[in-house]
Short mmCIF file of C-alpha atoms in Angstrom, two decimals:
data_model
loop_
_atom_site.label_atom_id
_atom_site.label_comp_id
_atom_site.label_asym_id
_atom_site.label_seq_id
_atom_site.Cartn_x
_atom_site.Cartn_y
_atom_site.Cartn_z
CA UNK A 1 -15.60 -20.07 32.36
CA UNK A 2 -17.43 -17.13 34.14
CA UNK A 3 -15.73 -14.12 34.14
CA UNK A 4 -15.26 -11.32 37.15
CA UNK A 5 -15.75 -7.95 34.85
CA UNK A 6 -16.60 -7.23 31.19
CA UNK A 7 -15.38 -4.23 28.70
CA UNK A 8 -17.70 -2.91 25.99
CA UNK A 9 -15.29 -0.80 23.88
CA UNK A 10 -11.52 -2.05 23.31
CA UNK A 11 -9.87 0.98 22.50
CA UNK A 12 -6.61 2.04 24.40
CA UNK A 13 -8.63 3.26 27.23
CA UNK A 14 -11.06 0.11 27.40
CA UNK A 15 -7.92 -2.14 26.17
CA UNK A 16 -5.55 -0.68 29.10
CA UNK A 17 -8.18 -0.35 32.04
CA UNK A 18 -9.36 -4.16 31.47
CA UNK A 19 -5.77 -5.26 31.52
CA UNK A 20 -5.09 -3.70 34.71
CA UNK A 21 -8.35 -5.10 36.90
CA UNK A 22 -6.74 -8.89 34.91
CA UNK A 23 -3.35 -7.42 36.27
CA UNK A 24 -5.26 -7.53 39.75
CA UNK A 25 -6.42 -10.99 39.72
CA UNK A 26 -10.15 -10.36 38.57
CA UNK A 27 -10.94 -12.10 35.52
CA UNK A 28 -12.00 -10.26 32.53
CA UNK A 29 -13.73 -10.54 29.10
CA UNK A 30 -14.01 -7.43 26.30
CA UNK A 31 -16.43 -6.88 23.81
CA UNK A 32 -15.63 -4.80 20.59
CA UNK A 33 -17.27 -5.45 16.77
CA UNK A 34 -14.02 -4.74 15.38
CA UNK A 35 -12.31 -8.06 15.65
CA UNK A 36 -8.69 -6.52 15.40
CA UNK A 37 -9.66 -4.94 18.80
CA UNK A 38 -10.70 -7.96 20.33
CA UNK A 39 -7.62 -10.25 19.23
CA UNK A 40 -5.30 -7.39 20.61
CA UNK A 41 -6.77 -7.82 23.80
CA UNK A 42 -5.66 -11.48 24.09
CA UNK A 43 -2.51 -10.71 22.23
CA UNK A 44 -1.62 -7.93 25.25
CA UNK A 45 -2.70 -10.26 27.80
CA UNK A 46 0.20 -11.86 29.94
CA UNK A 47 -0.05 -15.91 29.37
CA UNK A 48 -2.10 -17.69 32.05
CA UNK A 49 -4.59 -14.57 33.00
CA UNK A 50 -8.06 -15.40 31.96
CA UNK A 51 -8.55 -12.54 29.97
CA UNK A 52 -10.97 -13.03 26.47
CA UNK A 53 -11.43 -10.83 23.86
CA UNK A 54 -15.19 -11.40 21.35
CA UNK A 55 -16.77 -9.65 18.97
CA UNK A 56 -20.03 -11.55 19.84
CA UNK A 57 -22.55 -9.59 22.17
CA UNK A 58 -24.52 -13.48 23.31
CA UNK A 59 -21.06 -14.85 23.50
CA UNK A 60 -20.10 -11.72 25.83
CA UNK A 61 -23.10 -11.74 28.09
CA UNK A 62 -23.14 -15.32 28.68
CA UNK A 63 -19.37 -15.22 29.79
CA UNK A 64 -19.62 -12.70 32.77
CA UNK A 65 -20.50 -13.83 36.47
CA UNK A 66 -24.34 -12.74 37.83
CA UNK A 67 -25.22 -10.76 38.15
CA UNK A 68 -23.04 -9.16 35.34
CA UNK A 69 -20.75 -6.52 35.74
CA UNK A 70 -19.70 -4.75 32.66
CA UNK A 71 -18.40 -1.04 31.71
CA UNK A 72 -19.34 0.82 28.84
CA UNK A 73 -15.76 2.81 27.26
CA UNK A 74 -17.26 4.43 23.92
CA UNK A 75 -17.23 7.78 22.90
CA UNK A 76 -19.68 10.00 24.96
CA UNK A 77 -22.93 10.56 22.86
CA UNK A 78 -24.90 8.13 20.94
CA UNK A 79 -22.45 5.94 20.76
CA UNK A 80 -23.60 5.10 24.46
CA UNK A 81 -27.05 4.92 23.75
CA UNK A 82 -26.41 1.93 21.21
CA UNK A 83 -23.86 0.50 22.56
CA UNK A 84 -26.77 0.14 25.53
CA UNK A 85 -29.65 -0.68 23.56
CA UNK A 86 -27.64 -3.20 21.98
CA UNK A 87 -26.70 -5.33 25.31
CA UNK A 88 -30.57 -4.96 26.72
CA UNK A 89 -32.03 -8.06 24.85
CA UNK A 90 -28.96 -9.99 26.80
CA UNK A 91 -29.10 -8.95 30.13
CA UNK A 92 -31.70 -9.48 33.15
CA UNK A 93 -32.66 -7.61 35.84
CA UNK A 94 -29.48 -6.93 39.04
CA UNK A 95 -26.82 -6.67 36.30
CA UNK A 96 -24.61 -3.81 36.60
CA UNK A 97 -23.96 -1.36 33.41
CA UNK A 98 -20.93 1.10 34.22
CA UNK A 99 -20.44 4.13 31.46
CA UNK A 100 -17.08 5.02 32.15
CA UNK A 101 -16.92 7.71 29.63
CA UNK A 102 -16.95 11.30 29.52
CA UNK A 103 -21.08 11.58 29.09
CA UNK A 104 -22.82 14.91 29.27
CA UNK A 105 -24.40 14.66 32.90
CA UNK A 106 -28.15 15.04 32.04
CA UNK A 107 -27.82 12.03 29.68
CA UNK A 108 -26.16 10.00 32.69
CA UNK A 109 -29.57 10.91 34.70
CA UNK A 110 -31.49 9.74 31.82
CA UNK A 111 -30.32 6.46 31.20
CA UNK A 112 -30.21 5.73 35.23
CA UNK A 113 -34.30 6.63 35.03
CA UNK A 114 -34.31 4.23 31.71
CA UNK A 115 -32.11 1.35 33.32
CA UNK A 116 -34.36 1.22 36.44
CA UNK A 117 -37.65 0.54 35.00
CA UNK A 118 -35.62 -2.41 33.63
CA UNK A 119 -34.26 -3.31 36.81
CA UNK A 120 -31.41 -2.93 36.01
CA UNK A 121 -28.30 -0.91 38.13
CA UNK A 122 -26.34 1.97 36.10
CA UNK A 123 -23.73 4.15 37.35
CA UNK A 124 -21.92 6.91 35.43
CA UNK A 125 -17.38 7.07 36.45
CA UNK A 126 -15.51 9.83 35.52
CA UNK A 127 -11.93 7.83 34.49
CA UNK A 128 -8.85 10.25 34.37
CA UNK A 129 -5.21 9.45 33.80
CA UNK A 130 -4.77 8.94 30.11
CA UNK A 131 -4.05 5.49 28.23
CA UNK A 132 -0.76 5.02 31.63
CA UNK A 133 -3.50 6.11 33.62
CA UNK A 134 -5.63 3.46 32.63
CA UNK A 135 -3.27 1.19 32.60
CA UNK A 136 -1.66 1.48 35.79
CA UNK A 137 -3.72 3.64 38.30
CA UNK A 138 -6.24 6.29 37.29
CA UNK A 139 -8.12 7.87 39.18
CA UNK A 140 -12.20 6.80 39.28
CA UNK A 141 -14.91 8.79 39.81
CA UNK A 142 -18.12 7.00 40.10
CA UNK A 143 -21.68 8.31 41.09
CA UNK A 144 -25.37 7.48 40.98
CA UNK A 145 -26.48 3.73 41.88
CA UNK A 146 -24.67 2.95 45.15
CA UNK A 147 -25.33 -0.37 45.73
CA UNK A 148 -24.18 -1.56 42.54
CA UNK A 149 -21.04 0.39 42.95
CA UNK A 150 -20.16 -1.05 46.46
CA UNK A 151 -20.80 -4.81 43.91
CA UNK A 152 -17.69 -3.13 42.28
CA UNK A 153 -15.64 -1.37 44.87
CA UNK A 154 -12.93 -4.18 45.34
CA UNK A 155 -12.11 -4.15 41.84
CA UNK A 156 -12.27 -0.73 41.47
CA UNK A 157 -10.03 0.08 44.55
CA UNK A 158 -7.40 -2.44 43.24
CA UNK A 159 -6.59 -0.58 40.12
CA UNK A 160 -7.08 2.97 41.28
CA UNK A 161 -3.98 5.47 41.71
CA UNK A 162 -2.66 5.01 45.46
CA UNK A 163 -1.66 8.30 47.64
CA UNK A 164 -0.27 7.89 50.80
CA UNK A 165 -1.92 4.12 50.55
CA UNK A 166 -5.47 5.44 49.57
CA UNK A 167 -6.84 4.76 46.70
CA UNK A 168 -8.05 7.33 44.14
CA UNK A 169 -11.84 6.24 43.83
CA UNK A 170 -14.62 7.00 46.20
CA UNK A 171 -18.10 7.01 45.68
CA UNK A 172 -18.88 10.84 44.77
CA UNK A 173 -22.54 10.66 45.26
CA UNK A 174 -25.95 10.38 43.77
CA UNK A 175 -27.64 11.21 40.22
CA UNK A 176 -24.74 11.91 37.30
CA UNK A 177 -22.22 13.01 40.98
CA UNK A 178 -19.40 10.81 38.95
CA UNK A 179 -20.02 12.65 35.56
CA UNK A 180 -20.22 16.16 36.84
CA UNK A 181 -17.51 15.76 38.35
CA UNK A 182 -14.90 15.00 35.77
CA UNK A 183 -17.08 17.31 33.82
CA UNK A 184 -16.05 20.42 36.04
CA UNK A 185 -12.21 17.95 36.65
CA UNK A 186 -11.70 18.36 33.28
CA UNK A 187 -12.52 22.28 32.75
CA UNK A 188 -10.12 23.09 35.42
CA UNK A 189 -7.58 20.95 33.31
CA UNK A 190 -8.41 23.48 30.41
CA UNK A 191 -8.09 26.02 32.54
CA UNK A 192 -4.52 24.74 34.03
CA UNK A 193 -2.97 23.74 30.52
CA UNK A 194 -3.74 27.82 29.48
CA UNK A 195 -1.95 28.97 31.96
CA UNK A 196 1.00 26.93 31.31
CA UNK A 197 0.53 27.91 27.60
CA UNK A 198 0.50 30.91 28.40
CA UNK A 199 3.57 31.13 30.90
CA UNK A 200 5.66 29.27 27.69
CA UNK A 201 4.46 32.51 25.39
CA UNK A 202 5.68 34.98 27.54
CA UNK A 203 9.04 33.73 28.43
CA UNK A 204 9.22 32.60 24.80
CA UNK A 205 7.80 35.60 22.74
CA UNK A 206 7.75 38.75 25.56
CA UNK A 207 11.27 37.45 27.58
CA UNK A 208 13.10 36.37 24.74
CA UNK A 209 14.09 33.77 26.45
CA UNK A 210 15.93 30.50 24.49
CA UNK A 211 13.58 26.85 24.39
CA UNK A 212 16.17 25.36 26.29
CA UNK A 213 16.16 27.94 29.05
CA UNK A 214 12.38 27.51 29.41
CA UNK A 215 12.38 23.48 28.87
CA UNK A 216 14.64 23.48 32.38
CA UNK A 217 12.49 25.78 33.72
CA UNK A 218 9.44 23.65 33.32
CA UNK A 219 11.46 20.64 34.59
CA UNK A 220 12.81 22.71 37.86
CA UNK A 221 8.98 23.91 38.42
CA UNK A 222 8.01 20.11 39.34
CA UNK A 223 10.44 19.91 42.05
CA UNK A 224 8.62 22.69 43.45
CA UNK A 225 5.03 23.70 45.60
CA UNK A 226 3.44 24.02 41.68
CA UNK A 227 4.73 20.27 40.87
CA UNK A 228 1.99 18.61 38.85
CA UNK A 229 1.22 16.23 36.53
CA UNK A 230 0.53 18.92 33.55
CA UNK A 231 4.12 20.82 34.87
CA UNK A 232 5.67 17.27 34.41
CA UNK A 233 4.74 16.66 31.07
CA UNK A 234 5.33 19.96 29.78
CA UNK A 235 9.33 19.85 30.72
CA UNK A 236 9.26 16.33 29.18
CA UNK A 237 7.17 17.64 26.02
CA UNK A 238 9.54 20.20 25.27
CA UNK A 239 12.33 18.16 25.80
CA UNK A 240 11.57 16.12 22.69
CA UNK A 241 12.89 16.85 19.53
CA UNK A 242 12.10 16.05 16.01
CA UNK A 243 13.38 13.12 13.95
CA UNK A 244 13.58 14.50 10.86
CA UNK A 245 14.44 18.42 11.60
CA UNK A 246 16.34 17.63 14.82
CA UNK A 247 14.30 20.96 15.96
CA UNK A 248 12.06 20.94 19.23
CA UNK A 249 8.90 18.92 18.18
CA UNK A 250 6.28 21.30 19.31
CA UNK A 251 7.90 24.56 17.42
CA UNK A 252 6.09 21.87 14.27
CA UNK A 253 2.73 21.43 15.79
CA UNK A 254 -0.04 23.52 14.45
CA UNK A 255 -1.48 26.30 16.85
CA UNK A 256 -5.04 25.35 16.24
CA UNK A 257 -6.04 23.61 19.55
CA UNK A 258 -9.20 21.34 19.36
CA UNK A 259 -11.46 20.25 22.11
CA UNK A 260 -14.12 17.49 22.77
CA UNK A 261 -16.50 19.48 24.80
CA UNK A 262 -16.37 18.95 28.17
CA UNK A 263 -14.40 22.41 29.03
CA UNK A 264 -17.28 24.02 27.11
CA UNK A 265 -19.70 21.85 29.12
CA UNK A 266 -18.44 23.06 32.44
CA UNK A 267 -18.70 26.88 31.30
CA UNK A 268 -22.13 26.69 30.51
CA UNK A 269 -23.43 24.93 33.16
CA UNK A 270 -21.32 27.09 35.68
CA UNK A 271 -23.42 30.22 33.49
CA UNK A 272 -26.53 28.27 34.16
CA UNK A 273 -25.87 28.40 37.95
CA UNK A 274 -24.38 31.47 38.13
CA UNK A 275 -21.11 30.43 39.39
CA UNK A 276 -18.22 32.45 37.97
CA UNK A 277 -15.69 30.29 36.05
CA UNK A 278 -13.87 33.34 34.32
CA UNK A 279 -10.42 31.24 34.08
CA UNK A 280 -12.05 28.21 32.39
CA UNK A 281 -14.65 29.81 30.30
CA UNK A 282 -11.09 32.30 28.58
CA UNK A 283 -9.56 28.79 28.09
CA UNK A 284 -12.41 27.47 26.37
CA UNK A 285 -12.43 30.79 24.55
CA UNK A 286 -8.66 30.68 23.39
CA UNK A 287 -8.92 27.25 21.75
CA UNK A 288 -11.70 28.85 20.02
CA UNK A 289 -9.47 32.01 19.49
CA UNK A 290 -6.73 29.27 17.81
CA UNK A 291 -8.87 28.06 14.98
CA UNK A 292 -8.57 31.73 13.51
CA UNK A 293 -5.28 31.36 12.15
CA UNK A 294 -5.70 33.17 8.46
CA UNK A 295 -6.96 36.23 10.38
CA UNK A 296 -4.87 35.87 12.95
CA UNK A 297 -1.79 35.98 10.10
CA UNK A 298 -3.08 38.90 8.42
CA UNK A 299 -3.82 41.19 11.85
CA UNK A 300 0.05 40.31 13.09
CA UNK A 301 0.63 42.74 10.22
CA UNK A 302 -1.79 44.76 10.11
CA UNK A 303 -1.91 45.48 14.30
CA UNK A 304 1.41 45.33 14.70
CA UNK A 305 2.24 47.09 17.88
CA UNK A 306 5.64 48.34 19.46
CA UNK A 307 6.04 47.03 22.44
CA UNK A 308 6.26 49.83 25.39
CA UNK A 309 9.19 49.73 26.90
CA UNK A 310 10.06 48.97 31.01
CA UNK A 311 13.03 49.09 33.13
CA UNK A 312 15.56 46.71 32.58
CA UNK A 313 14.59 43.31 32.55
CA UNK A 314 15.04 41.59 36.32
CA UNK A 315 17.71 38.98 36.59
CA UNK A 316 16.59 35.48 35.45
CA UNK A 317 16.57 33.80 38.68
CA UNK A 318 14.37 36.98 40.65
CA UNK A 319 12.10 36.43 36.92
CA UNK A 320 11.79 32.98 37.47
CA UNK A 321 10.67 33.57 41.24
CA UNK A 322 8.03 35.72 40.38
CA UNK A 323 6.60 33.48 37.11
CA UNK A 324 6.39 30.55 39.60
CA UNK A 325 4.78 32.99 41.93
CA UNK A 326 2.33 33.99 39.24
CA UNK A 327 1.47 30.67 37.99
CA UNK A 328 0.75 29.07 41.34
CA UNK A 329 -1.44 32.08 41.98
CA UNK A 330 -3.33 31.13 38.92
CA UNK A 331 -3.72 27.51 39.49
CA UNK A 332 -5.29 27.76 43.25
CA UNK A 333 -7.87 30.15 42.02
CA UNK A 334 -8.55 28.00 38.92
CA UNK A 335 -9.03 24.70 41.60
CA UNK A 336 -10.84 27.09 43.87
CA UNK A 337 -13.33 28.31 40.66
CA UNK A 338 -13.99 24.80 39.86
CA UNK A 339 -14.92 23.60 43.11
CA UNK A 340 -17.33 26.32 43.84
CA UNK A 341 -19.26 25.24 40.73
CA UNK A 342 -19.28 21.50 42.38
CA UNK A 343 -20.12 22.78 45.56
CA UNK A 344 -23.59 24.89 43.75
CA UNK A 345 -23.97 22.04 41.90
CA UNK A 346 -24.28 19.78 44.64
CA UNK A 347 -26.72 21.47 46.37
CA UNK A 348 -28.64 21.91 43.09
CA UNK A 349 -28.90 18.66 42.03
CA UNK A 350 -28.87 16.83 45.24
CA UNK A 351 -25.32 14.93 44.59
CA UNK A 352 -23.87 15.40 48.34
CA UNK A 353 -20.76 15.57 47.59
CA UNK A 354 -18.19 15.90 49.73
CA UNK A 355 -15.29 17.76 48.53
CA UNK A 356 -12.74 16.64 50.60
CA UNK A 357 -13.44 13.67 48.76
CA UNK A 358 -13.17 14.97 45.48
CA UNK A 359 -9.74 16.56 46.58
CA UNK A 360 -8.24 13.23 47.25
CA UNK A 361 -9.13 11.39 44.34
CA UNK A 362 -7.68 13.62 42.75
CA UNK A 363 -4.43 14.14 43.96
CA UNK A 364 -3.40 10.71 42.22
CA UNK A 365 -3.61 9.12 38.49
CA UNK A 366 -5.73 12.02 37.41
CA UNK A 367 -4.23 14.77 34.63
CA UNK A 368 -5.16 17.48 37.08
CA UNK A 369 -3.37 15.81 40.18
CA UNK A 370 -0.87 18.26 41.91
CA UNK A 371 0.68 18.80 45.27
CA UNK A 372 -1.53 21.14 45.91
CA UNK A 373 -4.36 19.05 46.19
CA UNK A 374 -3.22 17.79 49.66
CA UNK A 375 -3.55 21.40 50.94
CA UNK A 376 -7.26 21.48 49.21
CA UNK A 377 -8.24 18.20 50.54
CA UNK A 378 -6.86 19.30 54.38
CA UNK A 379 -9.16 23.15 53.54
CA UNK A 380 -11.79 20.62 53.24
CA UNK A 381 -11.83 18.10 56.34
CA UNK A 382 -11.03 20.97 58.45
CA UNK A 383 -14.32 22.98 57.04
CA UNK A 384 -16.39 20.73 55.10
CA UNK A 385 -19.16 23.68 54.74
CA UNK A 386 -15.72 25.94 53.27
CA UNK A 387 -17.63 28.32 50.53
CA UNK A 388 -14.43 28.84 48.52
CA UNK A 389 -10.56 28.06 48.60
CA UNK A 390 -10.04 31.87 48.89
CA UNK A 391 -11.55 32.13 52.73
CA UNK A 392 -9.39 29.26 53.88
CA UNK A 393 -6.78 31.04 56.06
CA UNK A 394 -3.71 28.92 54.68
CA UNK A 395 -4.68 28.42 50.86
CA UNK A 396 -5.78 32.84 51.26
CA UNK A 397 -2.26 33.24 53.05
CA UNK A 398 -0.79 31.64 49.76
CA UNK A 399 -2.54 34.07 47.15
CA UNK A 400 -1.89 37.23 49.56
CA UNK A 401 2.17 36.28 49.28
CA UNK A 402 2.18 36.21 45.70
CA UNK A 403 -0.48 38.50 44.69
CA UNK A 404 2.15 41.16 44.37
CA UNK A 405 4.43 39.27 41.63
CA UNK A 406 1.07 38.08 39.73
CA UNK A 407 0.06 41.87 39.40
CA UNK A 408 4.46 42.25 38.16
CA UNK A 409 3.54 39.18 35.62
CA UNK A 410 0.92 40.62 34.30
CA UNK A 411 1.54 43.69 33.72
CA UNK A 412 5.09 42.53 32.20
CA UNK A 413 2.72 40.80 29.66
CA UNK A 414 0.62 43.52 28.90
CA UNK A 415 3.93 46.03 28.12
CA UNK A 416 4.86 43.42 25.81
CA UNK A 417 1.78 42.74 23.96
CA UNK A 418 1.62 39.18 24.88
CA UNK A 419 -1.74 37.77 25.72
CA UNK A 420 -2.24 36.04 29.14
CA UNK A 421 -5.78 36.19 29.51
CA UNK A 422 -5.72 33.08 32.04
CA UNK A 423 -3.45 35.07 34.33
CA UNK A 424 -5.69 38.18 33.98
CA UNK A 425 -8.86 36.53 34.59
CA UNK A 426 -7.15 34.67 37.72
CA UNK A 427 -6.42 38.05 39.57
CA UNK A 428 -9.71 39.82 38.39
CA UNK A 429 -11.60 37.10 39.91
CA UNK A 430 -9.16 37.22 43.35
CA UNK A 431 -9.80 40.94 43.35
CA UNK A 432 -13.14 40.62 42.50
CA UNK A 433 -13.82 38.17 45.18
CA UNK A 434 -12.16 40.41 47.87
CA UNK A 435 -14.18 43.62 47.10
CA UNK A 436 -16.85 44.12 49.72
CA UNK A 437 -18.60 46.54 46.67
CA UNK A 438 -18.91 46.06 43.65
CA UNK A 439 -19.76 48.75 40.46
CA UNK A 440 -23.07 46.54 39.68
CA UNK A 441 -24.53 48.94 41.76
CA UNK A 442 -24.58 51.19 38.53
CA UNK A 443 -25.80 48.13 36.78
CA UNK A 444 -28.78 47.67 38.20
CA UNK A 445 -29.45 51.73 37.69
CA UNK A 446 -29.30 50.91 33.89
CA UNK A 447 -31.30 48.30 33.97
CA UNK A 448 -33.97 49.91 35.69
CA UNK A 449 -33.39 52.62 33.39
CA UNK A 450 -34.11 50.95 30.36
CA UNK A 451 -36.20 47.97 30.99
CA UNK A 452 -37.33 48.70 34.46
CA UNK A 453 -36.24 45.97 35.75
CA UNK A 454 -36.41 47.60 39.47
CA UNK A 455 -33.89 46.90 41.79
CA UNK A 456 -32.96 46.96 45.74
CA UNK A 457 -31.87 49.61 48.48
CA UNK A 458 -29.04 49.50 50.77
CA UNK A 459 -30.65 51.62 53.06
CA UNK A 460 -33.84 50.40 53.25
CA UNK A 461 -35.59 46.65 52.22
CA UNK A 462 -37.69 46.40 49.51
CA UNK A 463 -38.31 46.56 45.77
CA UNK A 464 -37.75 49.79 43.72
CA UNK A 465 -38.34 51.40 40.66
CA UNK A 466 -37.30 55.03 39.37
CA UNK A 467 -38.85 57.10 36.20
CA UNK A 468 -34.99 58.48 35.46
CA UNK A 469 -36.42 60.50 33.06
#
């Protein structure tokens, strides 16, 4: 039998995406070297769906449909490189290689330049949405090699998310468009799960307020305009409690947060094209903050601060108002950072993406989907040339209604001594965004100063330099 699509890679994302394109009436074989892998396949598989599961890279190859269709899901890295080099003895020239994993975007446009003088089609897709995702809807972000991924777009429109009927795939656009974007998708994800980290802290540590009070909190928020998929899983997560203790599960999980890379990734790219990412690049920064717990132990003695005191606490409900306020304020700006950096990047690297686009994929399937996104995507279609989030009239009408209870929040925080450097960042950048000057007028005097490094007039056009001396 000759099979529809092939998976290199059964873990649970390889495992759970192949089963749902099967679940779709596509036929589908999987490749892994670990044969436990490849019998679980089959042993998931619902009887009568021609689903096969091999350890054998000829028996693999010869199984799929020509020209062959087959995804790469391995971790990001080398990994992909052998995994590649591996399959090229097998497979001729119109076969379609898919890396559907979270690759650093210049290797993505190396392998495409590699791939071609073989004749053979590669495309890089961002996959978000988790091991459910996978399983029953994610949401797809492919880019480079067009024509091969129009081969593909039946299958993947079947298993994509659906909003409003649409699915949650498009093609992005050329080059590494489908890595850089879940590159920058998944920095504003960093971004996002700080600020919810952060909004937990407060109301934990600053308000005094009790886990359960804050666990229906959480759940309330995702019946509101801030509902979102992270919102959602926070209520659920600290709903849980622990077997053994009976206490709340996550008051047991270490405070040392890890990270694969890609937040990092998006920071210093954004640095490289001098797009300001201050919200991401502080989340980044806390994780790395996390991993210095001994000293962090010994200075909560050692700086020990009284908190300064402020009027009497505000009733819970007006609190609550204002936190929501707060954290919605935080998460448009964080969307609205992130999509600058695609829109530079774009025109950098000649992807031609359209952000609309990028908006709707997202809003389903993906960990950063929220119903916010429908607002973003409608900022978009309406201006498609829109040079940030903050200069639409009804997403700026949004942050000018709350600004007022995110400078309250903030503030609150700082009185107490609890750090919400998300939240900060978030309203520096909104103020910093609306001030028609800036003090890097004084800036540039220094650097002239010191390194004469000359600078520009307001006055007058033209390059200057001053002996300050």
């Amino acid at each position: 039998m000759e099979y529809d699509f092939g998976m290199v890679g059964l873990g649970v994302m390889g495992r759970n995406l192949l089963l749902n394109i099967a679940d779709h009436g596509f036929s589908v074989v999987g490749l892994d070297l670990d044969p436990v892998k490849a019998a679980a396949l089959e042993a998931e598989a619902e009887s009568g769906k021609p689903i096969k599961g091999t350890t054998s890279i000829q028996e693999f190859v010869d199984s799929l449909q020509k020209p062959r269709a087959l995804m790469l899901l391995v971790p990001a890295g080398k990994a992909v490189d052998a995994a590649i080099t591996n399959l090229l003895p097998y497979l001729e020239p119109g076969d379609i290689v898919i890396d559907g994993g979270n690759s650093y975007f210049p290797d993505t446009n190396r392998r495409i330049l590699e791939l071609q003088e073989k004749n053979l089609h590669f495309f890089g897709m961002g996959i978000s949405g988790g091991e459910k995702g996978a399983r029953y809807g994610p949401s797809m972000m492919p880019g480079g090699d067009r024509q091969a991924y129009e081969r593909l777009r039946p299958v993947f429109e079947a298993v994509a998310a659906k909003v409003d009927g649409e699915p949650c795939v498009s093609y992005l656009g050329n080059g590494s468009a489908g890595n850089y974007v879940k590159m920058v998708h998944n920095g504003i994800e960093y971004g996002i799960m700080q600020l919810i980290a952060e909004t937990y802290d407060l109301l934990k540590r600053g308000v005094g307020n009790s886990h359960e009070e804050i666990q229906h909190m959480f759940e309330e928020w995702n019946g509101s305009e801030v509902q979102s998929f992270l919102v959602e899983i926070t209520g659920q997560i600290l709903k849980k409690t622990d077997d053994v203790t009976g206490q709340p599960l996550v008051n047991l999980i270490s405070d040392r947060a890890r990270q694969k890379g890609t937040g990092k990734w998006t920071s210093q790219n954004a640095m490289d094209l001098q797009v300001p990412l201050p919200t991401v690049d502080i989340a980044v920064t806390m994780r790395d903050m996390s991993a210095y717990k001994e000293e962090r132990v010994l200075a909560a003695q050692s700086l020990a601060i009284k908190p300064t005191s402020s009027e009497a606490n505000a009733e819970w409900h007006e609190l609550e108002n204002k936190l929501r306020n707060a954290f919605y304020f935080a998460m448009l700006v964080t969307y609205a950072q992130g999509l600058v950096q695609l829109r530079v990047a774009s025109d950098t690297y000649q992807y031609e993406l359209e952000l609309q686009e990028v908006a709707k994929i997202w809003r389903g399937g993906c960990i950063i989907r929220a119903a916010c996104l429908e607002d973003i995507r409608k900022a978009f279609a309406v201006n498609p040339a829109l040079p940030n989030l903050l200069l639409d009239p009804i997403i700026g009408q949004e942050l000018l209604n709350r600004q007022e209870d995110m400078r309250t929040i903030v503030k609150l925080a700082i009185e107490r001594g609890i750090p919400v450097p998300a939240m900060m960042t978030a309203l520096a950048y909104f103020d910093a965004y609306r001030s028609e000057t800036l003090p890097t007028n004084l800036i540039q005097a220094q650097r002239d100063y010191f390194g004469a490094h000359t600078y520009e007039r307001i006055d007058q056009p033209g390059i200057f330099h001053t002996d300050w001396d």
